[in-house]
Structures are given as C-alpha cells and as structure tokens.
C-alpha cells in the first residue's frame, strides 16, 4: 500500500495534549490528542510490493503472502492457478456438471438492519468475477445468499439449508454464528467463514475462518501501540460494550489482555442495551471518573451513539480507540453527511484500505466487481474478508480439480498456513485457525480515514498473540 503524499501527511500531523487532559468539542474537532508518532521501520513491519493482478481462474501460481504474521505483500501473479480438465459429473452436494453452489449465511436483516450484508455483496462480486473468467474447472459459481437475521435459530436454519443445497459455506458472518455450528459440523460442509464471532463456530471441525477470531487468543499489538504512544492514558481506561450475544465475553477478554499489558480499567466497564437511545449517562460517569482512554465492543452504530453523547456533553477522552467495525464509510459519512463527532478517533485494522486501492491490485479487483454487481455500495472491512473467502475457495477448488468433493476440500484447506488474499489483508494461518498479529492504525480527520501508522504495510512487531 502506498503512503499518503508528504503534503497530506504534514497537513494532518496533530499535536498531543498534556498528559491527563480532557478534550473539549473544539479540541476534538482540531484533532488534538492524536499526535503522529514516527512510522515503524524495519523489523517485522513490511511494506507492499505491488504487481499486476493475475487473470483469476486462468492466472499463474498464487502467492502465499509469506509466513503468518507478515505484513501485506502483493505479488505479480494474483491468481489461483489453472484447472486441469472440466467438470462433467455431479461430484458432491451442490455440484453439477455445469455449476457449483456456494452459500453465504450472514445477517442482512434483524435488530440492526444490514449488519453484515456487505458479505453478500462481496460474494456476488466474487461469483461474477469468476464466472466472467469461465468459472472454476468449467463450472459456474452459483451464490446462495441466506439471511441469518441476527438470530441464532435463523443461523441454524441457514446452515441446514446450505448443508442440503450448497457445496460449501463461503464468506458468512453472523452475530449469532454459534446457532449453526453443530449442524454444519454434523453435515460436514466446508465453511470458510469470513470472520468468526462465537467460540462454538471457530471450534467446529468443518470451519476454517479467513480471520479466525477466537475466545482463547487475542492480538496484543494494538494495546502495546497505545501504551507506547499515550503512556499516561492507560491507567485511566474505560470499556463500553453492547449487551448483545458474545460482545460481553469479547469485551472482558480484551480487558483481561489489556490489563495484563499494563492498562487499568478498574470499575470503569459499562454495559449498554441494544435499544438504548442515549448514552449520556455513561459519558457523565466516564467524565466523573477521569477517563482518558475509551474503547467499545459493539457495532459501529452504537459507537456513533457514544460519540454523539460525548459531543453533546462537549467532552472527549484523550484517546478514542475503535476496532475494525468502525472502518466503514457509513461510520464517518452516514447518509452521505459528515459525522463530525468521529473526528480524532483512532481505528485499527489488519487489512489494506480502500483509500489506498491505487497501490493494491487485489483491492482494485474487489472494488471493480463490487461496483458492477452493486453500484453505489462501498467496500468495507467485512466485505474484504468475505471476498477473500471466495478467493481462497477459488484457489483450492481449482487445485483440487473437476472431481471436487467436500472431503478433498477440507483436507486441502487444513494445509493453508498463510493466506493474505494476494495482499488484501494480513496473512492468517487458516489451517491452524491462528490470526496474524499484524495491524495498522488509522485516524479520522474531516470525516475521512487516513493512515496513521506505519507509513506503509502493517506493524507486526508490537506484540504476539496472547492466550486469554
């Protein structure tokens, strides 16, 4: 990925406040509290070597992205290889001589509408791209898009339907993905989930997530980064989490890992309800407690509510640190209008970003086909990983050949120990279900995401994966 030009970088360099300072609306709007540190160089932080994207199903040998935990790299031959022969038999469930069906079971409706609908758009884009190139071993990819409705029972129903009608689950994401975990394992359907949410799903022996989020492991690099850049704030930390599904356990997992790294949350851990409209009470509690650092485990819409309450109170902690759910155009520009309370926030991701697509052929490919199948839809974090799931499916199905079976596919995916989708994201160990420790930090300025650290690629030297 290319770094921003010097002019833009200089324009967006921001000054840190004095230790322990609270920020007013005016200071927050000016970006105070987000001083840019020196970009990491050397060590495990790697830049991006770009090349021309390969021609998909007829492309050359796919790159591996290096070892798990490496920075983003993109090769010149971003394609899955060449299939020998064509499909002429119905080799397994969801496979006919002319088609191979893949199911994507994601939350497209429910309490929070369109929570993970971008995964459906990504798989539609992937399928259109592959079919435009002649399919996989002569078979067209047929997407079966299922709505899990942010509901455990609906998730189970969707997985059961996929078991009967599809060869594999590809690119799914659901807040209650535990609902179908046992059903999927029982039927033996290969499951390349985009990002796992609940422990039951990631532990199932048919599930190989592209980003394997787990209840027992957590990357600690982001905590070390904050500790290095803002040492004074970590003893005055607060956690806010949405009381929905697995968010409580995920929040407490993060608190435990961060406190082992020197943070102090004390009793500043706040649970908010799904339908709670005003977060003013929690903002006042944080203000009274002298909070200087806050993070939240929730969807981006709930983080917006928290920031709006801070804006109303004209008070902001020094550091507002959001995870990758906040990396969405709809977070900074809901309805096409700037959401100014987000300015000054930090956001960490372990993917490339759409703002730097000019230096990333795989990102260009995803955006190109997303625009074709869903004009007006914006690329987002969940869509990145769903697209990547499709690309890994394409790679392995091409390698296995026309007589593909679920058993052969599961055997093949277990051997994938470094997958970065040709530079779209950090290289995760798919076969062992271990996430990469690599990440980058973005800042939000003028309702835009701007790379903060490192100057290119990802940081991989800030800490390993810890057991929680």
Tab-separated table of C-alpha atoms in Angstrom:
chain	number	residue	atom	x	y	z
A	1	UNK	CA	0.000	0.000	0.000
A	2	UNK	CA	1.253	3.496	-0.795
A	3	UNK	CA	1.721	6.024	1.949
A	4	UNK	CA	-0.016	9.393	1.694
A	5	UNK	CA	1.828	12.226	-0.010
A	6	UNK	CA	4.067	14.364	2.149
A	7	UNK	CA	1.754	17.350	1.795
A	8	UNK	CA	-1.254	15.474	3.120
A	9	UNK	CA	0.770	13.846	5.867
A	10	UNK	CA	2.120	17.197	7.063
A	11	UNK	CA	-1.336	18.751	6.935
A	12	UNK	CA	-2.733	16.031	9.172
A	13	UNK	CA	0.043	15.906	11.787
A	14	UNK	CA	-1.710	16.602	15.081
A	15	UNK	CA	-0.411	17.665	18.461
A	16	UNK	CA	-0.889	15.654	21.654
A	17	UNK	CA	-2.426	17.372	24.714
A	18	UNK	CA	-0.799	17.426	28.087
A	19	UNK	CA	-0.969	14.148	29.967
A	20	UNK	CA	-4.360	13.620	31.544
A	21	UNK	CA	-6.059	16.426	29.625
A	22	UNK	CA	-9.702	16.128	28.720
A	23	UNK	CA	-10.747	17.301	25.293
A	24	UNK	CA	-13.487	19.778	24.511
A	25	UNK	CA	-15.522	19.746	21.301
A	26	UNK	CA	-13.256	22.430	19.866
A	27	UNK	CA	-10.087	20.499	20.700
A	28	UNK	CA	-11.548	17.253	19.353
A	29	UNK	CA	-12.533	18.898	16.098
A	30	UNK	CA	-8.980	20.155	15.754
A	31	UNK	CA	-7.696	16.620	16.187
A	32	UNK	CA	-5.841	17.272	19.427
A	33	UNK	CA	-4.881	14.074	21.172
A	34	UNK	CA	-3.798	12.229	18.048
A	35	UNK	CA	-0.158	13.187	17.719
A	36	UNK	CA	1.501	11.257	14.953
A	37	UNK	CA	4.379	9.114	16.109
A	38	UNK	CA	7.249	8.100	13.923
A	39	UNK	CA	6.300	5.405	11.477
A	40	UNK	CA	7.636	1.988	12.329
A	41	UNK	CA	10.512	0.914	10.150
A	42	UNK	CA	12.434	-2.278	9.758
A	43	UNK	CA	11.829	-5.264	11.998
A	44	UNK	CA	8.662	-7.143	11.195
A	45	UNK	CA	6.939	-4.166	9.619
A	46	UNK	CA	6.908	-4.723	5.880
A	47	UNK	CA	5.938	-2.506	3.019
A	48	UNK	CA	3.976	-3.511	0.000
A	49	UNK	CA	5.405	-4.790	-3.229
A	50	UNK	CA	2.753	-4.457	-5.879
A	51	UNK	CA	2.330	-6.033	-9.261
A	52	UNK	CA	-0.322	-6.707	-11.831
A	53	UNK	CA	-3.263	-8.775	-10.689
A	54	UNK	CA	-3.396	-12.146	-12.366
A	55	UNK	CA	-6.292	-13.179	-14.554
A	56	UNK	CA	-8.208	-15.126	-11.947
A	57	UNK	CA	-9.079	-18.680	-12.853
A	58	UNK	CA	-6.508	-18.819	-15.585
A	59	UNK	CA	-3.809	-16.969	-13.678
A	60	UNK	CA	-0.428	-18.118	-12.509
A	61	UNK	CA	0.628	-19.627	-9.232
A	62	UNK	CA	-0.862	-17.824	-6.259
A	63	UNK	CA	1.479	-16.214	-3.807
A	64	UNK	CA	1.314	-17.307	-0.181
A	65	UNK	CA	1.845	-13.925	1.432
A	66	UNK	CA	4.794	-15.170	3.431
A	67	UNK	CA	4.519	-16.626	6.888
A	68	UNK	CA	1.542	-15.979	9.121
A	69	UNK	CA	2.014	-12.661	10.827
A	70	UNK	CA	3.800	-10.967	7.954
A	71	UNK	CA	2.904	-7.562	6.602
A	72	UNK	CA	0.850	-7.145	3.467
A	73	UNK	CA	2.549	-8.164	0.248
A	74	UNK	CA	1.071	-8.396	-3.219
A	75	UNK	CA	2.571	-10.489	-5.966
A	76	UNK	CA	2.523	-10.121	-9.703
A	77	UNK	CA	0.513	-13.303	-10.270
A	78	UNK	CA	-2.556	-12.961	-8.121
A	79	UNK	CA	-4.475	-15.945	-9.429
A	80	UNK	CA	-5.393	-19.437	-8.247
A	81	UNK	CA	-3.606	-21.415	-10.955
A	82	UNK	CA	-5.026	-23.434	-13.808
A	83	UNK	CA	-7.551	-26.253	-13.504
A	84	UNK	CA	-6.752	-29.441	-15.350
A	85	UNK	CA	-9.911	-30.727	-17.013
A	86	UNK	CA	-13.511	-29.583	-16.665
A	87	UNK	CA	-16.410	-30.676	-14.524
A	88	UNK	CA	-18.578	-33.302	-16.144
A	89	UNK	CA	-20.077	-35.069	-13.137
A	90	UNK	CA	-22.066	-34.217	-10.036
A	91	UNK	CA	-19.170	-34.972	-7.692
A	92	UNK	CA	-20.774	-33.931	-4.373
A	93	UNK	CA	-23.603	-31.933	-2.789
A	94	UNK	CA	-24.074	-28.613	-4.552
A	95	UNK	CA	-22.019	-29.669	-7.568
A	96	UNK	CA	-23.472	-30.343	-11.012
A	97	UNK	CA	-21.687	-30.701	-14.348
A	98	UNK	CA	-22.324	-27.008	-15.013
A	99	UNK	CA	-22.467	-25.321	-11.591
A	100	UNK	CA	-21.010	-25.304	-8.093
A	101	UNK	CA	-23.163	-23.656	-5.402
A	102	UNK	CA	-21.646	-21.737	-2.504
A	103	UNK	CA	-23.779	-20.395	0.352
A	104	UNK	CA	-23.200	-17.235	2.363
A	105	UNK	CA	-25.159	-17.132	5.622
A	106	UNK	CA	-24.954	-13.600	7.017
A	107	UNK	CA	-27.009	-11.061	8.944
A	108	UNK	CA	-28.764	-8.991	6.271
A	109	UNK	CA	-31.725	-8.018	8.465
A	110	UNK	CA	-32.661	-8.126	12.144
A	111	UNK	CA	-32.451	-5.696	15.057
A	112	UNK	CA	-29.629	-3.888	13.266
A	113	UNK	CA	-30.518	-3.930	9.583
A	114	UNK	CA	-27.829	-4.904	7.055
A	115	UNK	CA	-25.273	-5.634	9.780
A	116	UNK	CA	-23.143	-7.880	7.569
A	117	UNK	CA	-24.905	-7.505	4.228
A	118	UNK	CA	-21.635	-6.390	2.676
A	119	UNK	CA	-20.561	-10.049	2.777
A	120	UNK	CA	-23.435	-10.885	0.415
A	121	UNK	CA	-22.365	-8.138	-1.962
A	122	UNK	CA	-18.754	-9.357	-1.799
A	123	UNK	CA	-19.711	-12.935	-2.708
A	124	UNK	CA	-21.931	-11.699	-5.531
A	125	UNK	CA	-18.969	-9.695	-6.798
A	126	UNK	CA	-16.622	-12.665	-6.448
A	127	UNK	CA	-19.014	-15.016	-8.273
A	128	UNK	CA	-19.499	-12.541	-11.117
A	129	UNK	CA	-15.747	-12.118	-11.471
A	130	UNK	CA	-15.068	-15.864	-11.568
A	131	UNK	CA	-17.927	-16.584	-13.952
A	132	UNK	CA	-16.712	-13.838	-16.259
A	133	UNK	CA	-13.447	-15.775	-16.472
A	134	UNK	CA	-15.148	-19.084	-17.291
A	135	UNK	CA	-15.927	-20.384	-13.807
A	136	UNK	CA	-13.966	-22.972	-11.839
A	137	UNK	CA	-12.992	-26.015	-13.880
A	138	UNK	CA	-15.747	-25.131	-16.337
A	139	UNK	CA	-18.434	-24.801	-13.661
A	140	UNK	CA	-20.212	-21.519	-12.977
A	141	UNK	CA	-20.220	-20.397	-9.360
A	142	UNK	CA	-23.797	-20.057	-8.104
A	143	UNK	CA	-24.118	-17.912	-4.950
A	144	UNK	CA	-26.847	-18.850	-2.453
A	145	UNK	CA	-27.294	-15.778	-0.240
A	146	UNK	CA	-29.007	-16.596	3.058
A	147	UNK	CA	-30.206	-14.131	5.707
A	148	UNK	CA	-29.435	-15.184	9.284
A	149	UNK	CA	-31.367	-12.170	10.685
A	150	UNK	CA	-29.027	-11.640	13.671
A	151	UNK	CA	-30.682	-14.650	15.245
A	152	UNK	CA	-29.298	-17.987	16.419
A	153	UNK	CA	-32.277	-20.013	15.183
A	154	UNK	CA	-32.157	-18.331	11.780
A	155	UNK	CA	-28.440	-19.041	11.606
A	156	UNK	CA	-29.054	-22.714	12.231
A	157	UNK	CA	-31.787	-22.809	9.573
A	158	UNK	CA	-29.483	-21.167	7.053
A	159	UNK	CA	-26.639	-23.589	7.756
A	160	UNK	CA	-29.002	-26.560	7.430
A	161	UNK	CA	-30.214	-25.243	4.070
A	162	UNK	CA	-26.618	-24.821	2.956
A	163	UNK	CA	-25.853	-28.382	4.017
A	164	UNK	CA	-28.558	-29.626	1.664
A	165	UNK	CA	-28.093	-27.271	-1.281
A	166	UNK	CA	-24.525	-25.961	-1.372
A	167	UNK	CA	-21.065	-27.457	-1.686
A	168	UNK	CA	-19.593	-25.061	0.870
A	169	UNK	CA	-20.299	-22.055	3.058
A	170	UNK	CA	-18.138	-19.157	1.870
A	171	UNK	CA	-17.803	-15.651	3.335
A	172	UNK	CA	-20.502	-15.885	6.001
A	173	UNK	CA	-20.711	-13.610	9.042
A	174	UNK	CA	-23.358	-13.565	11.735
A	175	UNK	CA	-23.557	-12.126	15.243
A	176	UNK	CA	-25.029	-15.461	16.346
A	177	UNK	CA	-22.948	-17.819	14.223
A	178	UNK	CA	-22.963	-20.337	17.081
A	179	UNK	CA	-26.542	-21.221	16.073
A	180	UNK	CA	-25.496	-23.357	13.124
A	181	UNK	CA	-22.138	-24.574	14.426
A	182	UNK	CA	-23.216	-28.097	15.347
A	183	UNK	CA	-25.407	-28.519	12.244
A	184	UNK	CA	-22.576	-27.558	9.942
A	185	UNK	CA	-20.139	-29.869	11.665
A	186	UNK	CA	-22.631	-32.747	11.556
A	187	UNK	CA	-23.211	-32.476	7.803
A	188	UNK	CA	-19.528	-31.896	7.031
A	189	UNK	CA	-19.964	-28.840	4.818
A	190	UNK	CA	-16.703	-26.905	4.350
A	191	UNK	CA	-17.116	-23.485	5.953
A	192	UNK	CA	-14.821	-20.608	5.010
A	193	UNK	CA	-16.443	-18.103	7.367
A	194	UNK	CA	-15.298	-14.520	6.752
A	195	UNK	CA	-14.777	-13.720	10.443
A	196	UNK	CA	-15.897	-15.936	13.297
A	197	UNK	CA	-17.821	-14.325	16.146
A	198	UNK	CA	-18.606	-17.090	18.647
A	199	UNK	CA	-16.335	-19.780	20.035
A	200	UNK	CA	-18.599	-22.658	19.047
A	201	UNK	CA	-18.274	-21.753	15.386
A	202	UNK	CA	-14.497	-21.387	15.279
A	203	UNK	CA	-14.042	-24.683	17.161
A	204	UNK	CA	-16.189	-26.716	14.736
A	205	UNK	CA	-14.038	-29.101	12.703
A	206	UNK	CA	-15.562	-28.064	9.369
A	207	UNK	CA	-14.962	-24.338	9.910
A	208	UNK	CA	-11.816	-22.560	8.681
A	209	UNK	CA	-12.297	-18.801	9.091
A	210	UNK	CA	-10.402	-16.339	6.932
A	211	UNK	CA	-9.946	-14.185	10.033
A	212	UNK	CA	-10.091	-16.705	12.894
A	213	UNK	CA	-11.287	-14.656	15.861
A	214	UNK	CA	-11.146	-16.915	18.922
A	215	UNK	CA	-12.271	-16.703	22.573
A	216	UNK	CA	-8.922	-18.013	23.812
A	217	UNK	CA	-6.483	-15.848	21.821
A	218	UNK	CA	-6.098	-12.120	21.221
A	219	UNK	CA	-3.515	-9.968	19.406
A	220	UNK	CA	-1.880	-7.581	21.867
A	221	UNK	CA	-0.069	-5.291	19.427
A	222	UNK	CA	-2.762	-2.613	19.499
A	223	UNK	CA	-2.525	-2.339	23.292
A	224	UNK	CA	1.255	-2.013	23.087
A	225	UNK	CA	0.909	0.695	20.463
A	226	UNK	CA	-1.396	2.778	22.663
A	227	UNK	CA	0.876	2.203	25.658
A	228	UNK	CA	3.859	3.420	23.649
A	229	UNK	CA	2.185	6.495	22.156
A	230	UNK	CA	-0.019	7.509	25.101
A	231	UNK	CA	1.553	6.111	28.285
A	232	UNK	CA	-0.424	8.389	30.613
A	233	UNK	CA	-3.895	7.309	29.478
A	234	UNK	CA	-3.698	3.573	30.071
A	235	UNK	CA	-4.234	3.854	33.846
A	236	UNK	CA	-7.496	5.701	33.214
A	237	UNK	CA	-9.147	3.320	30.735
A	238	UNK	CA	-12.829	2.548	30.197
A	239	UNK	CA	-14.578	-0.240	28.314
A	240	UNK	CA	-18.110	0.065	26.949
A	241	UNK	CA	-19.859	-2.929	25.408
A	242	UNK	CA	-23.224	-3.656	23.863
A	243	UNK	CA	-25.283	-6.287	25.675
A	244	UNK	CA	-25.790	-8.478	22.625
A	245	UNK	CA	-24.656	-12.047	22.076
A	246	UNK	CA	-20.960	-12.579	22.555
A	247	UNK	CA	-19.980	-8.929	22.990
A	248	UNK	CA	-19.758	-9.142	26.789
A	249	UNK	CA	-17.303	-12.042	26.767
A	250	UNK	CA	-15.306	-10.390	23.966
A	251	UNK	CA	-15.131	-7.143	25.922
A	252	UNK	CA	-13.997	-8.874	29.095
A	253	UNK	CA	-11.443	-10.865	27.081
A	254	UNK	CA	-9.975	-7.595	25.812
A	255	UNK	CA	-9.990	-6.038	29.303
A	256	UNK	CA	-8.143	-9.059	30.702
A	257	UNK	CA	-5.492	-8.996	27.977
A	258	UNK	CA	-5.009	-5.225	28.161
A	259	UNK	CA	-4.768	-5.178	31.937
A	260	UNK	CA	-2.078	-7.859	31.750
A	261	UNK	CA	-0.292	-5.390	29.468
A	262	UNK	CA	-0.483	-2.534	31.981
A	263	UNK	CA	-3.890	-0.946	31.373
A	264	UNK	CA	-6.202	-0.234	34.307
A	265	UNK	CA	-9.956	-0.353	33.694
A	266	UNK	CA	-10.914	-0.580	37.373
A	267	UNK	CA	-14.700	-0.419	37.661
A	268	UNK	CA	-14.983	1.640	34.502
A	269	UNK	CA	-16.653	-1.130	32.486
A	270	UNK	CA	-20.101	-0.184	31.202
A	271	UNK	CA	-22.812	-2.354	29.651
A	272	UNK	CA	-25.313	-0.635	27.344
A	273	UNK	CA	-28.509	-2.135	25.966
A	274	UNK	CA	-29.282	-2.690	22.287
A	275	UNK	CA	-32.236	-0.301	22.163
A	276	UNK	CA	-30.741	2.292	24.488
A	277	UNK	CA	-31.063	5.578	22.629
A	278	UNK	CA	-28.987	7.961	24.736
A	279	UNK	CA	-25.574	7.194	26.163
A	280	UNK	CA	-25.328	10.453	28.091
A	281	UNK	CA	-25.377	8.695	31.480
A	282	UNK	CA	-22.299	6.650	30.593
A	283	UNK	CA	-20.455	9.678	29.249
A	284	UNK	CA	-21.108	11.511	32.523
A	285	UNK	CA	-19.831	8.531	34.519
A	286	UNK	CA	-16.644	8.433	32.460
A	287	UNK	CA	-16.179	12.159	32.794
A	288	UNK	CA	-16.607	11.980	36.588
A	289	UNK	CA	-14.151	9.053	36.754
A	290	UNK	CA	-11.452	10.954	34.852
A	291	UNK	CA	-11.395	8.533	31.911
A	292	UNK	CA	-8.672	9.310	29.373
A	293	UNK	CA	-8.911	6.217	27.153
A	294	UNK	CA	-12.081	4.520	25.925
A	295	UNK	CA	-12.832	1.618	23.636
A	296	UNK	CA	-16.101	-0.123	22.828
A	297	UNK	CA	-17.123	-3.623	21.716
A	298	UNK	CA	-20.224	-3.085	19.595
A	299	UNK	CA	-21.384	-2.335	16.079
A	300	UNK	CA	-20.372	0.978	14.578
A	301	UNK	CA	-23.882	2.400	15.027
A	302	UNK	CA	-23.548	2.046	18.817
A	303	UNK	CA	-20.117	3.680	18.739
A	304	UNK	CA	-21.759	6.564	16.880
A	305	UNK	CA	-24.276	6.897	19.722
A	306	UNK	CA	-21.447	7.062	22.253
A	307	UNK	CA	-19.596	9.717	20.268
A	308	UNK	CA	-22.781	11.737	19.805
A	309	UNK	CA	-23.295	11.732	23.573
A	310	UNK	CA	-19.709	12.934	24.031
A	311	UNK	CA	-20.314	15.694	21.513
A	312	UNK	CA	-23.467	16.776	23.357
A	313	UNK	CA	-21.518	16.892	26.635
A	314	UNK	CA	-18.631	18.713	24.927
A	315	UNK	CA	-16.216	16.214	26.479
A	316	UNK	CA	-13.919	13.636	24.918
A	317	UNK	CA	-11.355	11.291	26.456
A	318	UNK	CA	-7.857	11.855	25.129
A	319	UNK	CA	-7.916	8.582	23.161
A	320	UNK	CA	-10.988	7.114	21.485
A	321	UNK	CA	-9.843	3.723	20.189
A	322	UNK	CA	-12.193	1.685	17.984
A	323	UNK	CA	-11.659	-1.707	16.416
A	324	UNK	CA	-12.220	-2.595	12.786
A	325	UNK	CA	-16.051	-2.438	12.912
A	326	UNK	CA	-15.637	1.349	12.686
A	327	UNK	CA	-13.831	1.087	9.349
A	328	UNK	CA	-16.921	1.763	7.255
A	329	UNK	CA	-17.892	4.706	5.053
A	330	UNK	CA	-21.187	4.706	6.919
A	331	UNK	CA	-19.372	5.385	10.198
A	332	UNK	CA	-17.800	8.636	9.057
A	333	UNK	CA	-20.411	9.646	6.449
A	334	UNK	CA	-23.826	8.224	7.460
A	335	UNK	CA	-26.361	9.049	4.789
A	336	UNK	CA	-23.632	10.894	2.922
A	337	UNK	CA	-23.303	13.516	5.668
A	338	UNK	CA	-20.117	14.057	7.723
A	339	UNK	CA	-20.286	12.609	11.245
A	340	UNK	CA	-18.060	15.166	12.932
A	341	UNK	CA	-18.004	13.563	16.427
A	342	UNK	CA	-15.891	10.752	14.911
A	343	UNK	CA	-13.074	13.134	14.019
A	344	UNK	CA	-9.982	12.489	16.108
A	345	UNK	CA	-10.803	8.816	16.678
A	346	UNK	CA	-8.289	6.031	16.163
A	347	UNK	CA	-9.282	2.876	14.287
A	348	UNK	CA	-7.155	-0.253	13.896
A	349	UNK	CA	-7.462	-2.763	11.061
A	350	UNK	CA	-5.499	-5.753	9.772
A	351	UNK	CA	-6.374	-5.248	6.114
A	352	UNK	CA	-5.460	-2.989	3.274
A	353	UNK	CA	-7.738	0.039	2.989
A	354	UNK	CA	-9.848	1.200	0.083
A	355	UNK	CA	-8.334	4.671	0.314
A	356	UNK	CA	-5.044	3.179	-0.906
A	357	UNK	CA	-6.501	0.979	-3.647
A	358	UNK	CA	-4.241	2.521	-6.279
A	359	UNK	CA	-1.333	0.544	-4.819
A	360	UNK	CA	-3.170	-2.743	-4.278
A	361	UNK	CA	-4.296	-4.774	-7.323
A	362	UNK	CA	-6.470	-7.127	-5.249
A	363	UNK	CA	-8.342	-4.220	-3.674
A	364	UNK	CA	-8.860	-2.796	-7.158
A	365	UNK	CA	-10.300	-6.127	-8.323
A	366	UNK	CA	-12.728	-6.305	-5.391
A	367	UNK	CA	-13.917	-2.724	-5.856
A	368	UNK	CA	-14.255	-3.154	-9.627
A	369	UNK	CA	-16.572	-6.142	-9.296
A	370	UNK	CA	-18.443	-4.728	-6.312
A	371	UNK	CA	-19.290	-1.715	-8.445
A	372	UNK	CA	-20.521	-3.991	-11.208
A	373	UNK	CA	-22.917	-6.071	-9.106
A	374	UNK	CA	-23.951	-3.446	-6.544
A	375	UNK	CA	-23.470	0.091	-7.878
A	376	UNK	CA	-23.227	2.590	-5.060
A	377	UNK	CA	-22.175	0.072	-2.407
A	378	UNK	CA	-18.980	0.970	-0.594
A	379	UNK	CA	-16.241	-1.551	0.263
A	380	UNK	CA	-15.904	-2.318	3.960
A	381	UNK	CA	-13.962	-4.494	6.379
A	382	UNK	CA	-16.423	-7.400	6.421
A	383	UNK	CA	-16.656	-7.343	2.645
A	384	UNK	CA	-12.861	-7.613	2.414
A	385	UNK	CA	-12.834	-10.876	4.342
A	386	UNK	CA	-15.854	-12.299	2.513
A	387	UNK	CA	-14.174	-11.564	-0.830
A	388	UNK	CA	-11.020	-13.216	0.490
A	389	UNK	CA	-13.039	-16.308	1.446
A	390	UNK	CA	-14.237	-16.521	-2.128
A	391	UNK	CA	-10.723	-16.168	-3.473
A	392	UNK	CA	-9.402	-18.937	-1.209
A	393	UNK	CA	-12.305	-21.137	-2.290
A	394	UNK	CA	-11.418	-20.446	-5.916
A	395	UNK	CA	-7.762	-21.268	-5.327
A	396	UNK	CA	-8.407	-24.569	-3.553
A	397	UNK	CA	-11.235	-25.697	-5.829
A	398	UNK	CA	-9.010	-25.030	-8.835
A	399	UNK	CA	-6.173	-27.034	-7.303
A	400	UNK	CA	-8.431	-29.987	-6.451
A	401	UNK	CA	-9.872	-30.101	-9.943
A	402	UNK	CA	-13.168	-31.113	-11.548
A	403	UNK	CA	-13.842	-34.114	-9.282
A	404	UNK	CA	-14.072	-31.916	-6.223
A	405	UNK	CA	-15.537	-33.306	-3.007
A	406	UNK	CA	-16.137	-31.851	0.427
A	407	UNK	CA	-13.659	-34.320	1.903
A	408	UNK	CA	-10.917	-33.287	-0.530
A	409	UNK	CA	-11.621	-29.601	0.058
A	410	UNK	CA	-11.385	-29.921	3.859
A	411	UNK	CA	-8.116	-31.820	3.504
A	412	UNK	CA	-6.742	-29.047	1.287
A	413	UNK	CA	-7.766	-26.116	3.490
A	414	UNK	CA	-6.103	-27.695	6.521
A	415	UNK	CA	-2.784	-27.265	4.705
A	416	UNK	CA	-3.178	-23.499	4.210
A	417	UNK	CA	-0.982	-21.827	6.809
A	418	UNK	CA	-0.524	-18.389	5.279
A	419	UNK	CA	-3.316	-16.650	3.400
A	420	UNK	CA	-3.413	-12.906	2.729
A	421	UNK	CA	-5.562	-12.877	-0.435
A	422	UNK	CA	-2.756	-11.548	-2.576
A	423	UNK	CA	-2.195	-8.587	-0.283
A	424	UNK	CA	-5.755	-7.699	0.767
A	425	UNK	CA	-5.137	-8.423	4.457
A	426	UNK	CA	-2.633	-9.739	6.992
A	427	UNK	CA	-1.522	-13.330	6.478
A	428	UNK	CA	-3.536	-15.619	8.771
A	429	UNK	CA	-2.876	-19.297	9.456
A	430	UNK	CA	-6.119	-20.793	8.152
A	431	UNK	CA	-5.320	-24.459	8.770
A	432	UNK	CA	-4.437	-23.917	12.431
A	433	UNK	CA	-7.033	-21.159	12.927
A	434	UNK	CA	-4.471	-18.630	14.213
A	435	UNK	CA	-4.845	-14.923	13.467
A	436	UNK	CA	-1.992	-12.661	12.457
A	437	UNK	CA	-0.660	-10.126	14.999
A	438	UNK	CA	-0.182	-7.507	12.265
A	439	UNK	CA	-2.206	-4.301	12.075
A	440	UNK	CA	-2.218	-0.637	11.143
A	441	UNK	CA	-3.743	2.376	12.837
A	442	UNK	CA	-5.944	4.871	11.038
A	443	UNK	CA	-7.153	8.213	12.302
A	444	UNK	CA	-10.332	10.006	11.331
A	445	UNK	CA	-9.904	13.581	10.131
A	446	UNK	CA	-12.533	15.631	8.337
A	447	UNK	CA	-14.773	12.544	8.169
A	448	UNK	CA	-12.114	10.564	6.292
A	449	UNK	CA	-9.935	7.602	7.203
A	450	UNK	CA	-6.248	8.465	6.987
A	451	UNK	CA	-3.340	6.102	7.577
A	452	UNK	CA	-1.520	6.956	10.776
A	453	UNK	CA	1.000	4.174	11.497
A	454	UNK	CA	3.016	2.635	9.979
A	455	UNK	CA	3.818	4.708	6.918
A	456	UNK	CA	3.188	1.654	4.724
A	457	UNK	CA	2.303	-2.004	5.160
A	458	UNK	CA	1.397	-3.274	8.618
A	459	UNK	CA	3.025	-3.289	12.044
A	460	UNK	CA	3.918	-6.819	13.104
A	461	UNK	CA	6.479	-6.158	15.823
A	462	UNK	CA	4.281	-4.704	18.562
A	463	UNK	CA	3.409	-7.965	20.275
A	464	UNK	CA	2.321	-11.503	19.653
A	465	UNK	CA	-0.931	-13.382	20.163
A	466	UNK	CA	-1.681	-13.903	23.863
A	467	UNK	CA	-3.712	-16.673	25.460
A	468	UNK	CA	-6.769	-15.327	27.226
